[in-house]
Amino acid sequence: MNIQTPLLAVVKIPSLAINNVNVTFDMEVKTAEESKTSDDKSGSLDAEASIDFACFKAKVSIKGSISSHKENTRSTDTSAKYHIELIAKDDGMSEGLSRVLDIINHSIQLKEESFS
């Protein structure tokens, strides 16, 4: 059997058809940032004074100290989700290929063999 047919009739163009596209964003992206600052201060005072007045004598001593500690912490967490879904499917064989296969199928004949 010899069949002549155009190639474009047998080959399906495009070979992949996109019937449905669903775009939903569902990918997860995370960023975290943390900053910390600390501040320490201190001071001290040491003073002494004495007074002499006639038969009275006085002595004063002052000691003191002060300190301060301050700490700030800031934390930031950012996240986003993206999901992409693409559904593609094959629509089956082309009409030309279907007809060529039908012609080949109709031309096939069973051979009867004699069993001796």
PDB file of C-alpha atoms in Angstrom:
ATOM      1  CA  MET A   1       0.000   0.000   0.000  1.00  0.00           C
ATOM      2  CA  ASN A   2       1.272   3.452  -0.887  1.00  0.00           C
ATOM      3  CA  ILE A   3      -0.407   6.538   0.603  1.00  0.00           C
ATOM      4  CA  GLN A   4       0.502  10.115  -0.282  1.00  0.00           C
ATOM      5  CA  THR A   5      -0.726  12.717   2.171  1.00  0.00           C
ATOM      6  CA  PRO A   6       0.468  16.179   3.158  1.00  0.00           C
ATOM      7  CA  LEU A   7       2.622  16.149   6.291  1.00  0.00           C
ATOM      8  CA  LEU A   8       0.725  19.044   7.900  1.00  0.00           C
ATOM      9  CA  ALA A   9      -2.529  17.068   7.637  1.00  0.00           C
ATOM     10  CA  VAL A  10      -1.045  14.220   9.675  1.00  0.00           C
ATOM     11  CA  VAL A  11       0.871  16.255  12.262  1.00  0.00           C
ATOM     12  CA  LYS A  12      -1.184  18.144  14.829  1.00  0.00           C
ATOM     13  CA  ILE A  13      -0.257  21.825  15.166  1.00  0.00           C
ATOM     14  CA  PRO A  14       0.048  22.972  17.939  1.00  0.00           C
ATOM     15  CA  SER A  15       0.922  19.683  19.561  1.00  0.00           C
ATOM     16  CA  LEU A  16       0.049  20.931  23.068  1.00  0.00           C
ATOM     17  CA  ALA A  17      -3.096  22.949  23.736  1.00  0.00           C
ATOM     18  CA  ILE A  18      -3.610  24.999  26.878  1.00  0.00           C
ATOM     19  CA  ASN A  19      -7.280  24.818  27.764  1.00  0.00           C
ATOM     20  CA  ASN A  20      -7.309  26.243  31.270  1.00  0.00           C
ATOM     21  CA  VAL A  21      -4.935  28.515  33.170  1.00  0.00           C
ATOM     22  CA  ASN A  22      -5.382  29.086  36.901  1.00  0.00           C
ATOM     23  CA  VAL A  23      -3.015  31.617  38.412  1.00  0.00           C
ATOM     24  CA  THR A  24      -3.024  31.734  42.193  1.00  0.00           C
ATOM     25  CA  PHE A  25      -0.009  32.955  44.082  1.00  0.00           C
ATOM     26  CA  ASP A  26       1.106  30.515  46.803  1.00  0.00           C
ATOM     27  CA  MET A  27       4.939  30.621  47.003  1.00  0.00           C
ATOM     28  CA  GLU A  28       6.298  31.570  50.431  1.00  0.00           C
ATOM     29  CA  VAL A  29       8.978  34.240  50.787  1.00  0.00           C
ATOM     30  CA  LYS A  30      10.232  35.166  54.249  1.00  0.00           C
ATOM     31  CA  THR A  31      12.514  37.921  55.455  1.00  0.00           C
ATOM     32  CA  ALA A  32      13.453  38.566  59.045  1.00  0.00           C
ATOM     33  CA  GLU A  33      15.363  41.550  60.384  1.00  0.00           C
ATOM     34  CA  GLU A  34      16.423  42.260  63.932  1.00  0.00           C
ATOM     35  CA  SER A  35      18.248  45.275  65.325  1.00  0.00           C
ATOM     36  CA  LYS A  36      19.450  45.782  68.887  1.00  0.00           C
ATOM     37  CA  THR A  37      20.883  48.915  70.494  1.00  0.00           C
ATOM     38  CA  SER A  38      22.311  49.228  73.979  1.00  0.00           C
ATOM     39  CA  ASP A  39      23.279  52.351  75.952  1.00  0.00           C
ATOM     40  CA  ASP A  40      25.079  52.398  79.348  1.00  0.00           C
ATOM     41  CA  LYS A  41      25.749  55.556  81.365  1.00  0.00           C
ATOM     42  CA  SER A  42      27.189  56.037  84.846  1.00  0.00           C
ATOM     43  CA  GLY A  43      28.415  58.877  87.023  1.00  0.00           C
ATOM     44  CA  SER A  44      29.740  59.355  90.563  1.00  0.00           C
ATOM     45  CA  LEU A  45      30.325  62.213  92.982  1.00  0.00           C
ATOM     46  CA  ASP A  46      32.685  62.343  95.906  1.00  0.00           C
ATOM     47  CA  ALA A  47      32.727  65.593  97.942  1.00  0.00           C
ATOM     48  CA  GLU A  48      34.021  66.515 101.376  1.00  0.00           C
ATOM     49  CA  ALA A  49      33.727  69.748 103.379  1.00  0.00           C
ATOM     50  CA  SER A  50      34.777  70.794 106.882  1.00  0.00           C
ATOM     51  CA  ILE A  51      33.788  73.829 108.949  1.00  0.00           C
ATOM     52  CA  ASP A  52      35.629  75.201 112.037  1.00  0.00           C
ATOM     53  CA  PHE A  53      33.739  77.788 114.095  1.00  0.00           C
ATOM     54  CA  ALA A  54      35.107  78.640 117.504  1.00  0.00           C
ATOM     55  CA  CYS A  55      34.847  75.453 119.501  1.00  0.00           C
ATOM     56  CA  PHE A  56      32.604  73.714 116.971  1.00  0.00           C
ATOM     57  CA  LYS A  57      33.991  71.559 114.311  1.00  0.00           C
ATOM     58  CA  ALA A  58      31.954  69.887 111.529  1.00  0.00           C
ATOM     59  CA  LYS A  59      32.985  67.597 108.761  1.00  0.00           C
ATOM     60  CA  VAL A  60      30.640  66.640 105.921  1.00  0.00           C
ATOM     61  CA  SER A  61      31.344  63.906 103.362  1.00  0.00           C
ATOM     62  CA  ILE A  62      29.060  63.158 100.406  1.00  0.00           C
ATOM     63  CA  LYS A  63      29.436  60.143  98.142  1.00  0.00           C
ATOM     64  CA  GLY A  64      27.051  59.149  95.408  1.00  0.00           C
ATOM     65  CA  SER A  65      26.839  57.258  92.146  1.00  0.00           C
ATOM     66  CA  ILE A  66      24.209  56.770  89.456  1.00  0.00           C
ATOM     67  CA  SER A  67      23.991  54.401  86.503  1.00  0.00           C
ATOM     68  CA  SER A  68      21.581  53.839  83.642  1.00  0.00           C
ATOM     69  CA  HIS A  69      21.127  50.964  81.183  1.00  0.00           C
ATOM     70  CA  LYS A  70      18.849  51.212  78.149  1.00  0.00           C
ATOM     71  CA  GLU A  71      18.299  48.475  75.540  1.00  0.00           C
ATOM     72  CA  ASN A  72      16.035  48.528  72.461  1.00  0.00           C
ATOM     73  CA  THR A  73      15.230  45.484  70.336  1.00  0.00           C
ATOM     74  CA  ARG A  74      13.250  45.635  67.084  1.00  0.00           C
ATOM     75  CA  SER A  75      12.285  42.565  65.072  1.00  0.00           C
ATOM     76  CA  THR A  76      10.548  42.527  61.671  1.00  0.00           C
ATOM     77  CA  ASP A  77       9.169  39.429  59.913  1.00  0.00           C
ATOM     78  CA  THR A  78       7.694  39.697  56.402  1.00  0.00           C
ATOM     79  CA  SER A  79       6.253  36.809  54.403  1.00  0.00           C
ATOM     80  CA  ALA A  80       4.266  36.381  51.178  1.00  0.00           C
ATOM     81  CA  LYS A  81       2.804  33.342  49.429  1.00  0.00           C
ATOM     82  CA  TYR A  82       2.606  32.698  45.675  1.00  0.00           C
ATOM     83  CA  HIS A  83       1.193  29.634  43.860  1.00  0.00           C
ATOM     84  CA  ILE A  84       1.052  29.251  40.070  1.00  0.00           C
ATOM     85  CA  GLU A  85      -0.935  26.422  38.469  1.00  0.00           C
ATOM     86  CA  LEU A  86      -1.015  25.738  34.716  1.00  0.00           C
ATOM     87  CA  ILE A  87      -3.235  22.996  33.279  1.00  0.00           C
ATOM     88  CA  ALA A  88      -2.356  21.791  29.759  1.00  0.00           C
ATOM     89  CA  LYS A  89      -3.726  18.777  27.925  1.00  0.00           C
ATOM     90  CA  ASP A  90      -3.519  17.066  24.568  1.00  0.00           C
ATOM     91  CA  ASP A  91      -6.652  17.371  22.391  1.00  0.00           C
ATOM     92  CA  GLY A  92      -6.033  14.053  20.645  1.00  0.00           C
ATOM     93  CA  MET A  93      -4.837  13.198  17.166  1.00  0.00           C
ATOM     94  CA  SER A  94      -5.398  15.378  14.127  1.00  0.00           C
ATOM     95  CA  GLU A  95      -8.207  14.702  11.658  1.00  0.00           C
ATOM     96  CA  GLY A  96      -5.736  13.911   8.865  1.00  0.00           C
ATOM     97  CA  LEU A  97      -3.901  11.276  10.933  1.00  0.00           C
ATOM     98  CA  SER A  98      -7.235   9.751  11.944  1.00  0.00           C
ATOM     99  CA  ARG A  99      -8.269   9.367   8.282  1.00  0.00           C
ATOM    100  CA  VAL A 100      -4.903   7.834   7.289  1.00  0.00           C
ATOM    101  CA  LEU A 101      -5.207   5.309  10.132  1.00  0.00           C
ATOM    102  CA  ASP A 102      -8.773   4.477   9.033  1.00  0.00           C
ATOM    103  CA  ILE A 103      -7.566   3.851   5.453  1.00  0.00           C
ATOM    104  CA  ILE A 104      -4.795   1.559   6.726  1.00  0.00           C
ATOM    105  CA  ASN A 105      -7.244  -0.239   9.014  1.00  0.00           C
ATOM    106  CA  HIS A 106      -9.752  -0.874   6.172  1.00  0.00           C
ATOM    107  CA  SER A 107      -7.008  -2.180   3.882  1.00  0.00           C
ATOM    108  CA  ILE A 108      -5.869  -4.851   6.318  1.00  0.00           C
ATOM    109  CA  GLN A 109      -7.253  -8.288   5.359  1.00  0.00           C
ATOM    110  CA  LEU A 110      -6.886 -11.462   7.281  1.00  0.00           C
ATOM    111  CA  LYS A 111      -5.013 -14.196   5.494  1.00  0.00           C
ATOM    112  CA  GLU A 112      -6.500 -17.591   5.806  1.00  0.00           C
ATOM    113  CA  GLU A 113      -3.882 -20.179   6.497  1.00  0.00           C
ATOM    114  CA  SER A 114      -4.498 -23.796   6.004  1.00  0.00           C
ATOM    115  CA  PHE A 115      -3.506 -25.931   8.888  1.00  0.00           C
ATOM    116  CA  SER A 116      -2.477 -29.401   7.768  1.00  0.00           C
TER     117      SER A 116
END
